[in-house]
Amino acid sequence: SSVVLGQTDLHAAFGGVVPEIAARAHAEKLDHCIEQALADAALTLRDVDAIAVTSGPGLIGGVLSGVMYAKALSAATGKPLYGVNHLAGHALTPRLTDSTPYPYLMLLVSGGHCQFLLVKGPEQFERLGGTIDDAPGEAFDKVARLIALQQPGGPAIENAARTGDPKRFALPRPLLDRADCDMSFSGLKTAVLRARDKVIGEKSGLSREDQADLAAGFQAAVVDVLAEKTRRAIRVYLGKNPAVRTLCVAGGVAANKAIGSSLETVAAEFDCAFVAPPMVLCTDNAAMIAFAAAEQSQVRGPDDLTLSARPRWPLDTDQPSMLGSGKKGAKA
Ligand code: KG4
Ligand code: ZN
């Protein structure tokens, strides 16, 4: 079973996630989620082998609520405790859904993250590149706000883009002049802002058609950047002669049909299999964390009660941190 409780409604009035509300909502709902998960699986706590919990990276209040709860449950039941990196959960999902063999290339695209990972084992991740500023989901959300579409911005923009002309506004494809796999989406967002302001300046408002054209232009730019950078990441990946060639995608932005089908085409260009887990397992969920702990339990022991919640926790600690990752070190 995998019980997912969203909090979108609680934050809607504030135009973004409010950390304190997020932490409290976690603490209030954990009992209920665990009862529900056990009921759905027709099991009791006694039947459970181990307790897995996301112990980072992320907004610390929510992570802390989960870690404290899991520790208490582990202490009370004597079951082993596994702290799991949230990104490892996403990155290992193709093994849960498709038994994808290692090593595979993963493009992780969500509201908070964007990176190419070479997934070599349950705890072996090599980052080939990532965003140096905004994540694509964040850009979708911000652009939706700019052109008066609702939140979450991803589905709203995808919908509006269907009737739009992607060529009406000339928007940039940032960092394509750089040979590496790094990406940037912040300048693209600013370009949409300028294009919007120009239209408003001329017509003192945005028509539905303007909205659709801006949405289509923005989405087309994201599609182009992700496709071209994925080609580069695939070349690096194939340079390592993997036994099986697989491109995987995960994270909320993978729900976007234009992005998904463009990545599928890119995979085919290189004769790679393409794995995109079903939406419920692409967006944040409990099953991916339980599964990641099960995979990791094959290569390491459980954590003890000193397990701590980590706001920042890069998967690949050998790489220098990305630009913009702040004074406290790399976010991911
Ligand atoms: O992975 P996720 O559920 O949560 C985390 O960020 O961890 O991703 C949420 C993000 C949001 O920014 C949302 O706008 C974006 O995924 N998203 C989409 C689509 N559906 C959700 N972006 C583009 N197109 C979509 N259809
Ligand atoms: Zn996530």
Coordinates of C-alpha atoms and ligand atoms in Angstrom, one line a residue:
S1 CA 0.0 0.0 0.0
S2 CA 1.1 3.6 -0.6
V3 CA -0.9 6.3 1.1
V4 CA -0.3 9.9 -0.1
L5 CA -1.9 12.9 1.5
G6 CA -1.4 16.2 -0.3
Q7 CA -1.3 19.6 1.4
T8 CA -1.9 21.9 -1.6
D9 CA -5.2 23.2 -0.1
L10 CA -3.6 24.2 3.1
H11 CA -1.0 26.4 1.3
A12 CA -3.2 27.6 -1.6
A13 CA -4.1 30.9 0.1
F14 CA -0.5 31.8 0.6
G15 CA 0.8 31.3 -3.0
G16 CA 3.5 28.9 -1.9
V17 CA 4.4 26.3 0.7
V18 CA 4.4 27.7 4.3
P19 CA 7.1 25.7 6.2
E20 CA 5.3 25.9 9.6
I21 CA 2.0 24.8 8.2
A22 CA 3.8 22.0 6.3
A23 CA 5.5 20.7 9.5
R24 CA 2.3 20.8 11.6
A25 CA 0.3 19.0 8.9
H26 CA 2.9 16.2 8.7
A27 CA 2.8 15.7 12.5
E28 CA -1.0 15.7 12.5
K29 CA -1.5 13.2 9.7
L30 CA 1.2 10.6 10.2
D31 CA -0.9 8.4 12.6
H32 CA -3.7 8.4 10.1
C33 CA -1.5 7.6 7.1
I34 CA 0.2 4.6 8.9
E35 CA -3.2 3.2 10.1
Q36 CA -4.5 3.6 6.5
A37 CA -1.4 2.0 5.0
L38 CA -1.7 -1.0 7.3
A39 CA -5.4 -1.4 6.7
D40 CA -5.0 -1.2 2.9
A41 CA -2.3 -3.9 3.1
A42 CA -4.4 -6.0 5.6
L43 CA -1.4 -6.2 7.9
T44 CA -0.5 -5.2 11.4
L45 CA 2.7 -3.5 12.6
R46 CA 3.8 -6.9 13.7
D47 CA 4.0 -8.1 10.1
V48 CA 6.3 -5.3 9.0
D49 CA 10.0 -6.1 8.5
A50 CA 11.5 -2.6 8.7
I51 CA 10.6 1.1 9.0
A52 CA 11.8 3.4 6.2
V53 CA 11.6 7.2 6.4
T54 CA 12.6 10.1 4.2
S55 CA 15.4 11.8 6.2
G56 CA 16.3 14.5 3.7
P57 CA 16.7 16.6 1.7
G58 CA 13.8 19.0 2.1
L59 CA 12.0 21.5 4.2
I60 CA 13.3 20.6 7.6
G61 CA 10.0 20.7 9.6
G62 CA 8.3 18.1 7.5
V63 CA 11.3 15.9 7.3
L64 CA 11.8 16.2 11.1
S65 CA 8.2 15.2 11.8
G66 CA 8.7 12.0 9.8
V67 CA 12.1 11.1 11.2
M68 CA 10.9 11.5 14.8
Y69 CA 7.8 9.5 14.2
A70 CA 9.8 6.7 12.5
K71 CA 12.4 6.6 15.3
A72 CA 9.6 6.3 17.9
L73 CA 8.0 3.5 15.9
S74 CA 11.3 1.7 15.6
A75 CA 12.1 2.1 19.3
A76 CA 8.7 0.9 20.3
T77 CA 8.5 -2.1 18.0
G78 CA 12.2 -3.1 17.8
K79 CA 12.0 -3.0 14.0
P80 CA 15.1 -1.8 12.1
L81 CA 15.0 1.8 10.9
Y82 CA 16.2 3.0 7.5
G83 CA 16.7 6.7 6.7
V84 CA 16.3 7.2 3.0
N85 CA 17.4 10.1 0.7
H86 CA 14.2 11.4 -1.0
L87 CA 16.0 11.7 -4.3
A88 CA 17.2 8.1 -4.0
G89 CA 13.5 7.2 -3.7
H90 CA 12.8 8.9 -7.1
A91 CA 16.0 7.6 -8.7
L92 CA 15.4 3.9 -7.8
T93 CA 11.7 3.9 -8.8
P94 CA 12.4 2.3 -12.3
R95 CA 13.6 -0.8 -10.4
L96 CA 10.3 -0.9 -8.5
T97 CA 8.2 -0.5 -11.7
D98 CA 10.3 -2.1 -14.4
S99 CA 13.1 -4.0 -12.7
T100 CA 15.4 -1.9 -14.7
P101 CA 19.0 -3.2 -14.4
Y102 CA 21.9 -1.0 -13.2
P103 CA 23.5 1.1 -14.5
Y104 CA 20.8 3.4 -16.0
L105 CA 20.6 7.0 -16.8
M106 CA 17.9 8.9 -14.8
L107 CA 16.6 12.4 -15.5
L108 CA 15.0 13.6 -12.3
V109 CA 12.7 16.6 -12.9
S110 CA 10.5 17.9 -10.2
G111 CA 9.4 21.1 -8.4
G112 CA 12.6 21.2 -6.4
H113 CA 15.1 19.2 -8.4
C114 CA 16.6 18.7 -11.9
Q115 CA 19.5 16.4 -12.4
F116 CA 21.0 13.7 -14.6
L117 CA 22.1 10.7 -12.5
L118 CA 24.0 7.6 -13.4
V119 CA 22.4 5.1 -11.1
K120 CA 24.9 2.3 -10.5
G121 CA 23.6 0.7 -7.4
P122 CA 21.2 1.3 -4.5
E123 CA 23.6 3.9 -3.0
Q124 CA 25.8 4.6 -6.0
F125 CA 24.8 7.8 -7.9
E126 CA 27.0 9.8 -10.2
R127 CA 25.6 13.2 -11.0
L128 CA 26.3 14.2 -14.6
G129 CA 24.8 17.6 -14.5
G130 CA 21.8 19.6 -13.2
T131 CA 20.1 22.9 -13.0
I132 CA 22.3 25.8 -11.8
D133 CA 19.2 27.8 -10.6
D134 CA 15.5 26.9 -10.7
A135 CA 14.1 23.4 -11.2
P136 CA 11.8 23.0 -14.2
G137 CA 8.7 22.5 -12.0
E138 CA 9.5 25.6 -10.1
A139 CA 9.8 27.5 -13.5
F140 CA 6.4 26.0 -14.6
D141 CA 4.8 27.2 -11.4
K142 CA 6.4 30.7 -11.5
V143 CA 5.5 31.2 -15.2
A144 CA 1.9 30.1 -14.5
R145 CA 1.7 32.8 -11.9
L146 CA 3.2 35.4 -14.3
I147 CA 0.5 34.6 -17.0
A148 CA -2.4 34.3 -14.5
L149 CA -2.8 30.5 -14.7
Q150 CA -3.6 28.5 -11.6
Q151 CA -1.3 26.4 -9.4
P152 CA 0.3 23.9 -9.7
G153 CA 1.6 25.5 -12.8
G154 CA 2.7 22.4 -14.7
P155 CA -0.7 21.0 -15.6
A156 CA -2.1 24.5 -16.2
I157 CA 0.6 25.4 -18.6
E158 CA 0.5 22.1 -20.4
N159 CA -3.2 22.6 -20.9
A160 CA -3.0 26.2 -22.1
A161 CA -0.1 25.3 -24.4
R162 CA -2.3 22.9 -26.4
T163 CA -4.0 25.7 -28.3
G164 CA -0.9 28.0 -28.3
D165 CA 1.6 29.0 -31.0
P166 CA 5.0 28.0 -29.6
K167 CA 6.8 30.2 -32.2
R168 CA 5.1 33.5 -31.6
F169 CA 7.5 34.6 -28.9
A170 CA 11.2 34.1 -29.4
L171 CA 12.3 32.6 -26.0
P172 CA 15.9 31.5 -25.2
R173 CA 17.2 28.0 -24.8
P174 CA 19.6 28.7 -21.9
L175 CA 23.0 27.0 -21.7
L176 CA 22.8 25.1 -24.9
D177 CA 26.0 26.8 -25.9
R178 CA 27.7 25.0 -23.1
A179 CA 28.8 21.4 -23.9
D180 CA 28.0 20.0 -20.5
C181 CA 24.8 18.6 -19.0
D182 CA 24.0 21.6 -16.8
M183 CA 20.8 23.5 -17.2
S184 CA 19.2 26.8 -16.3
F185 CA 15.6 27.8 -16.2
S186 CA 15.6 31.1 -14.4
G187 CA 16.5 33.3 -17.4
L188 CA 13.8 31.6 -19.4
K189 CA 11.3 32.6 -16.8
T190 CA 12.5 36.2 -16.9
A191 CA 12.2 36.1 -20.7
V192 CA 8.6 35.1 -20.4
L193 CA 8.1 38.0 -17.9
R194 CA 9.5 40.4 -20.5
A195 CA 7.4 39.0 -23.3
R196 CA 4.3 39.2 -21.1
D197 CA 5.0 42.8 -20.1
K198 CA 5.4 43.8 -23.7
V199 CA 2.0 42.3 -24.6
I200 CA 0.4 44.0 -21.6
G201 CA 2.1 47.3 -22.6
E202 CA 0.7 47.1 -26.1
K203 CA -2.8 45.8 -25.3
S204 CA -3.2 46.6 -21.5
G205 CA -4.0 43.0 -20.8
L206 CA -3.5 39.3 -21.7
S207 CA -6.0 37.6 -23.9
R208 CA -6.5 33.8 -23.7
E209 CA -4.6 33.6 -27.0
D210 CA -1.6 35.5 -25.5
Q211 CA -1.7 33.2 -22.4
A212 CA -1.8 30.1 -24.6
D213 CA 1.1 31.4 -26.9
L214 CA 3.2 32.3 -23.9
A215 CA 2.6 28.9 -22.3
A216 CA 3.3 27.1 -25.5
G217 CA 6.5 29.1 -26.1
F218 CA 7.8 28.4 -22.6
Q219 CA 7.0 24.7 -22.7
A220 CA 8.6 24.3 -26.1
A221 CA 11.8 26.0 -24.7
V222 CA 11.8 23.6 -21.7
V223 CA 11.3 20.6 -24.0
D224 CA 14.2 21.7 -26.3
V225 CA 16.6 22.2 -23.4
L226 CA 15.7 18.9 -21.7
A227 CA 16.0 17.0 -25.0
E228 CA 19.4 18.5 -26.0
K229 CA 20.9 18.1 -22.5
T230 CA 19.6 14.5 -22.4
R231 CA 21.4 13.8 -25.6
R232 CA 24.6 14.9 -24.0
A233 CA 24.0 12.9 -20.8
I234 CA 23.2 9.8 -22.9
R235 CA 26.5 10.2 -24.7
V236 CA 28.4 10.3 -21.4
Y237 CA 26.4 7.3 -20.2
L238 CA 26.9 5.2 -23.3
G239 CA 30.6 6.1 -23.2
K240 CA 30.7 3.9 -20.1
N241 CA 29.5 0.9 -22.2
P242 CA 26.5 -0.1 -20.0
A243 CA 25.4 -3.7 -20.4
V244 CA 21.8 -2.5 -21.0
R245 CA 20.9 0.9 -22.3
T246 CA 18.1 2.6 -20.5
L247 CA 17.0 6.2 -20.1
C248 CA 14.6 6.8 -17.2
V249 CA 12.6 9.8 -16.1
A250 CA 11.0 10.6 -12.7
G251 CA 9.6 13.5 -10.8
G252 CA 6.4 15.6 -11.2
V253 CA 7.4 17.3 -14.4
A254 CA 7.7 13.8 -16.0
A255 CA 3.8 14.0 -16.1
N256 CA 4.2 16.5 -19.0
K257 CA 3.2 14.8 -22.2
A258 CA 5.3 17.0 -24.5
I259 CA 8.4 16.5 -22.3
G260 CA 7.7 12.7 -22.0
S261 CA 7.3 12.1 -25.7
S262 CA 10.3 14.2 -26.6
L263 CA 12.5 12.2 -24.2
E264 CA 11.1 9.0 -25.6
T265 CA 12.2 10.1 -29.1
V266 CA 15.6 11.1 -27.8
A267 CA 16.0 7.6 -26.2
A268 CA 15.1 6.0 -29.5
E269 CA 17.7 8.1 -31.3
F270 CA 20.3 6.3 -29.2
D271 CA 18.7 2.9 -29.2
C272 CA 18.0 3.2 -25.5
A273 CA 14.9 1.7 -23.7
F274 CA 12.8 4.4 -22.1
V275 CA 11.2 4.0 -18.7
A276 CA 8.8 6.5 -17.3
P277 CA 7.1 5.1 -14.1
P278 CA 3.3 5.7 -13.8
M279 CA 2.4 9.2 -12.5
V280 CA 1.5 8.1 -9.0
L281 CA 5.0 6.7 -8.6
C282 CA 6.7 9.7 -10.4
T283 CA 5.3 12.3 -8.0
D284 CA 6.2 12.1 -4.3
N285 CA 4.9 8.9 -2.7
A286 CA 5.5 6.5 0.1
A287 CA 6.2 3.3 -1.9
M288 CA 9.3 4.7 -3.5
I289 CA 10.9 5.3 0.0
A290 CA 9.9 1.8 1.3
F291 CA 11.3 0.3 -1.9
A292 CA 14.6 2.3 -1.8
A293 CA 15.1 1.1 1.8
A294 CA 14.5 -2.5 0.7
E295 CA 17.1 -2.1 -2.1
Q296 CA 19.6 -0.4 0.2
S297 CA 19.1 -3.0 2.9
Q298 CA 21.0 -5.4 0.5
V299 CA 24.1 -3.2 0.7
R300 CA 24.0 -1.7 4.1
G301 CA 22.7 -2.1 7.7
P302 CA 19.9 -0.1 9.3
D303 CA 20.3 3.3 10.9
D304 CA 20.2 3.8 14.6
L305 CA 18.4 6.4 16.7
T306 CA 21.0 9.0 16.0
L307 CA 19.6 9.3 12.5
S308 CA 19.1 13.0 11.8
A309 CA 16.9 15.0 9.4
R310 CA 18.9 16.7 6.8
P311 CA 17.7 19.8 4.9
R312 CA 20.5 19.3 2.4
W313 CA 21.8 15.9 1.2
P314 CA 23.4 15.6 -2.2
L315 CA 23.2 12.1 -3.7
D316 CA 26.7 12.4 -5.2
T317 CA 29.0 13.8 -2.6
D318 CA 32.0 13.5 -5.0
Q319 CA 30.8 16.3 -7.2
P320 CA 31.3 20.0 -6.4
S321 CA 28.0 21.6 -5.4
M322 CA 25.9 23.3 -8.0
L323 CA 25.9 27.0 -8.4
G324 CA 23.3 28.7 -6.2
S325 CA 23.3 25.9 -3.7
G326 CA 24.0 28.5 -0.9
K327 CA 26.2 28.9 2.1
K328 CA 25.0 25.8 3.8
G329 CA 26.3 23.6 1.0
A330 CA 24.8 21.6 -1.8
K331 CA 21.0 21.1 -1.6
A332 CA 21.1 17.9 -3.7
Ligands
KG4_1 O1 7.9 15.6 -7.9 P1 6.8 16.5 -7.5 O2 5.4 16.0 -7.3 O3 7.1 17.2 -6.1 C1 8.4 17.7 -5.8 O4 8.8 18.7 -6.4 O5 9.1 17.0 -5.1 O6 6.8 17.7 -8.6 C2 5.9 18.8 -8.5 C3 6.2 19.7 -9.7 C4 5.3 21.0 -9.6 O7 6.2 22.1 -9.8 C5 4.4 20.9 -10.8 O8 4.1 22.1 -11.4 C6 5.2 20.0 -11.8 O9 5.8 19.1 -10.9 N1 4.3 19.3 -12.7 C7 4.3 19.5 -14.0 C8 3.2 18.8 -14.6 N2 2.6 18.2 -13.5 C9 3.2 18.5 -12.4 N3 5.1 20.2 -14.8 C10 4.9 20.2 -16.1 N4 3.9 19.6 -16.7 C11 3.0 18.9 -16.0 N5 2.0 18.2 -16.6
ZN2 ZN 10.1 14.5 -5.0

